XYZ file of C-alpha atoms in Angstrom:
230
model
C -1.229 -27.237 8.946
C -0.060 -29.002 5.775
C -3.493 -28.677 4.154
C -3.410 -24.898 4.693
C 0.192 -24.734 3.500
C -0.662 -26.590 0.283
C -3.624 -24.306 -0.393
C -1.298 -21.302 -0.052
C 1.339 -22.829 -2.322
C -1.251 -23.827 -4.936
C -2.818 -20.365 -4.952
C -6.212 -21.293 -3.509
C -5.450 -18.836 -0.701
C -3.705 -15.988 -2.615
C -1.356 -13.453 -0.978
C -3.028 -10.590 0.844
C -6.366 -12.335 1.381
C -7.955 -13.705 4.541
C -8.183 -17.460 5.104
C -11.274 -19.125 6.650
C -11.875 -18.555 10.356
C -11.082 -21.070 13.117
C -14.757 -22.001 13.293
C -14.893 -22.663 9.553
C -11.821 -24.912 9.719
C -13.303 -26.811 12.676
C -16.527 -27.463 10.776
C -14.796 -28.179 7.468
C -12.292 -30.771 8.737
C -13.951 -31.991 11.942
C -10.955 -30.969 14.051
C -10.680 -29.754 17.610
C -10.368 -25.973 17.921
C -7.003 -26.287 19.682
C -5.634 -28.301 16.757
C -6.685 -25.607 14.307
C -5.260 -22.869 16.521
C -1.963 -24.730 16.845
C -1.700 -25.174 13.068
C -2.359 -21.482 12.437
C 0.147 -20.447 15.108
C 2.843 -22.589 13.486
C 2.222 -21.047 10.053
C 2.209 -17.549 11.548
C 5.589 -18.289 13.153
C 6.898 -19.438 9.769
C 5.826 -16.148 8.190
C 3.258 -17.669 5.833
C 0.325 -16.128 7.697
C -0.262 -12.886 9.554
C -2.843 -12.417 12.311
C -4.556 -9.026 12.500
C -6.546 -8.421 15.685
C -10.211 -7.853 14.956
C -9.843 -8.759 11.272
C -8.613 -12.321 10.912
C -5.646 -14.252 9.545
C -4.104 -13.278 6.200
C -1.734 -14.907 3.704
C 1.584 -13.031 3.631
C 2.985 -14.074 0.262
C 6.646 -13.885 -0.772
C 8.868 -11.142 0.599
C 9.721 -8.350 -1.828
C 13.142 -6.701 -2.058
C 13.090 -2.970 -2.795
C 15.504 -0.098 -3.107
C 14.371 1.776 -0.042
C 16.249 4.935 -0.973
C 13.917 5.594 -3.870
C 10.782 3.484 -3.473
C 9.971 3.280 0.216
C 6.398 3.275 1.448
C 4.962 4.982 4.536
C 4.649 1.828 6.630
C 8.208 0.678 5.978
C 9.642 4.152 6.578
C 7.901 4.439 9.933
C 8.897 0.943 11.006
C 12.532 1.662 10.081
C 12.429 4.520 12.562
C 10.793 2.475 15.288
C 7.433 4.252 15.056
C 3.938 2.808 14.891
C 2.255 3.005 11.496
C -1.377 2.604 10.539
C -3.055 2.856 7.139
C -6.800 3.358 6.818
C -8.330 2.905 3.373
C -11.157 5.355 2.734
C -11.837 4.484 -0.927
C -10.840 1.585 -3.174
C -12.764 1.687 -6.430
C -12.483 1.245 -10.207
C -12.930 4.260 -12.481
C -12.145 5.303 -16.056
C -8.788 6.873 -16.714
C -10.279 9.926 -18.395
C -8.253 12.541 -20.292
C -5.891 13.555 -17.463
C -4.805 10.203 -16.007
C -4.764 8.474 -19.395
C -2.156 10.991 -20.534
C -0.105 10.608 -17.349
C -0.103 6.798 -17.427
C -0.096 6.404 -21.228
C -3.513 4.747 -21.407
C -6.712 5.156 -23.387
C -9.343 7.392 -21.805
C -11.763 4.462 -21.428
C -9.187 2.205 -19.754
C -9.916 1.332 -16.148
C -7.919 2.489 -13.144
C -7.836 1.507 -9.512
C -8.396 4.587 -7.348
C -7.265 4.286 -3.740
C -7.587 6.971 -1.085
C -6.028 6.235 2.284
C -4.957 8.015 5.460
C -1.579 7.219 7.010
C -1.258 7.665 10.772
C 1.265 7.195 13.546
C 0.171 6.489 17.118
C -3.386 7.389 16.228
C -2.491 10.779 14.716
C -3.112 11.281 10.963
C 0.048 12.262 9.109
C -0.735 12.052 5.397
C -3.509 11.595 2.833
C -2.750 9.594 -0.317
C -4.620 9.393 -3.618
C -3.282 6.572 -5.803
C -4.077 5.581 -9.403
C -2.990 2.208 -10.833
C -3.911 0.720 -14.243
C -6.507 -1.973 -13.589
C -4.930 -4.471 -15.977
C -1.690 -4.333 -14.002
C -3.410 -5.477 -10.796
C -6.801 -7.063 -11.548
C -6.769 -8.866 -8.183
C -6.278 -5.754 -6.061
C -9.889 -5.875 -4.951
C -9.189 -9.077 -2.998
C -6.154 -7.684 -1.149
C -6.582 -5.766 2.114
C -4.224 -2.821 1.526
C -4.904 -1.609 5.036
C -2.885 -4.642 6.152
C -0.400 -5.080 3.285
C 1.488 -2.379 1.400
C 0.760 -1.611 -2.242
C 4.389 -2.421 -3.034
C 3.852 -5.943 -1.666
C 0.678 -6.285 -3.741
C 2.518 -5.126 -6.865
C 5.235 -7.695 -6.293
C 2.655 -10.463 -5.939
C 1.260 -9.361 -9.322
C 4.670 -9.652 -10.965
C 5.415 -5.922 -11.006
C 9.036 -5.039 -10.285
C 9.452 -1.339 -9.663
C 12.489 0.291 -11.215
C 12.360 4.062 -10.919
C 10.151 7.047 -10.411
C 10.005 10.798 -10.286
C 8.410 13.095 -7.783
C 7.375 16.739 -7.659
C 6.955 18.724 -4.447
C 4.750 21.753 -4.047
C 2.967 23.526 -1.213
C -0.829 23.577 -1.380
C -4.011 23.641 0.677
C -6.742 21.021 0.857
C -10.444 21.494 0.452
C -12.239 21.309 3.828
C -13.530 17.734 3.442
C -10.003 16.436 2.726
C -8.326 18.586 5.386
C -10.682 17.050 7.924
C -9.378 13.560 7.090
C -5.931 14.463 8.421
C -7.231 16.656 11.240
C -6.050 20.074 10.069
C -7.899 23.339 9.383
C -8.462 24.152 5.686
C -6.215 27.209 5.913
C -3.186 25.125 6.922
C -0.767 24.396 4.086
C 0.452 20.869 3.334
C 3.295 19.415 1.292
C 2.034 17.700 -1.849
C 4.302 15.025 -3.320
C 3.252 13.780 -6.764
C 4.792 10.437 -7.740
C 4.987 8.712 -11.111
C 6.453 5.209 -10.897
C 7.747 2.922 -13.646
C 8.331 -0.839 -13.596
C 11.314 -2.721 -14.993
C 9.389 -3.555 -18.180
C 9.132 0.178 -18.865
C 5.405 0.692 -18.243
C 4.088 3.356 -15.884
C 2.301 1.539 -13.081
C 1.361 4.196 -10.535
C 0.537 7.848 -10.139
C -0.050 9.129 -6.655
C -0.447 12.353 -4.734
C 0.517 12.377 -1.098
C -0.557 15.324 1.053
C 1.674 15.477 4.128
C 1.323 17.585 7.252
C 4.373 19.819 7.524
C 3.814 20.274 11.258
C 4.334 16.570 11.874
C 7.043 15.618 9.366
C 10.424 16.671 8.090
C 12.484 15.514 5.128
C 16.179 15.284 4.545
C 18.227 14.998 1.362
C 21.628 13.355 1.231
C 24.157 15.130 -0.982
C 27.876 15.015 -1.674
C 30.418 17.547 -2.881
C 31.271 17.289 -6.584
C 33.972 19.230 -8.343
C 32.669 21.764 -10.806
C 33.690 21.191 -14.399
């Protein structure tokens, strides 16, 4: 247990990545399987590790504090409301920023971006499709983090990014058939498209995303107060 803990603290097992399997630990240290299992269970109980059925055991990393009124992710929002949440990553790749995204994120056209496409579901039913663009230099280690298990906000925090503010635009649109199929709707059904542009405390833009949300499965509310007119 202390060997694994030290490897986490020293960064050999970085946040968001899987540690060796029970069998690998048994062979590596010549221990009994029950001893390895007991050590992992203790670290899971401490919150240092997280076991994902069918995938393995992952390093959790430090907890991140966020202003949930403005920068809440899908998984956290669903959990706050006592609902199951699942994120399935369809694409995670590196691409050039190009003319459009370089202008949005204040980059050069040849700069690299992470492109992530994922489907968010609740109780097995797809709710939303997200396309996310993040400057590669802001998160060079994203390729090693399983963002189907951990949120992007957690991964940003582990990379020293502290989110400050953002802006969003809402419009109604329709998806091309191949994308509509990913969230189990016919192409003629309209969706809500939220476009997000997020800035970190240092002032740099660190994320642009489009989230296509099924209006037949979600609703939004806005809190407002009465202000005297001047």
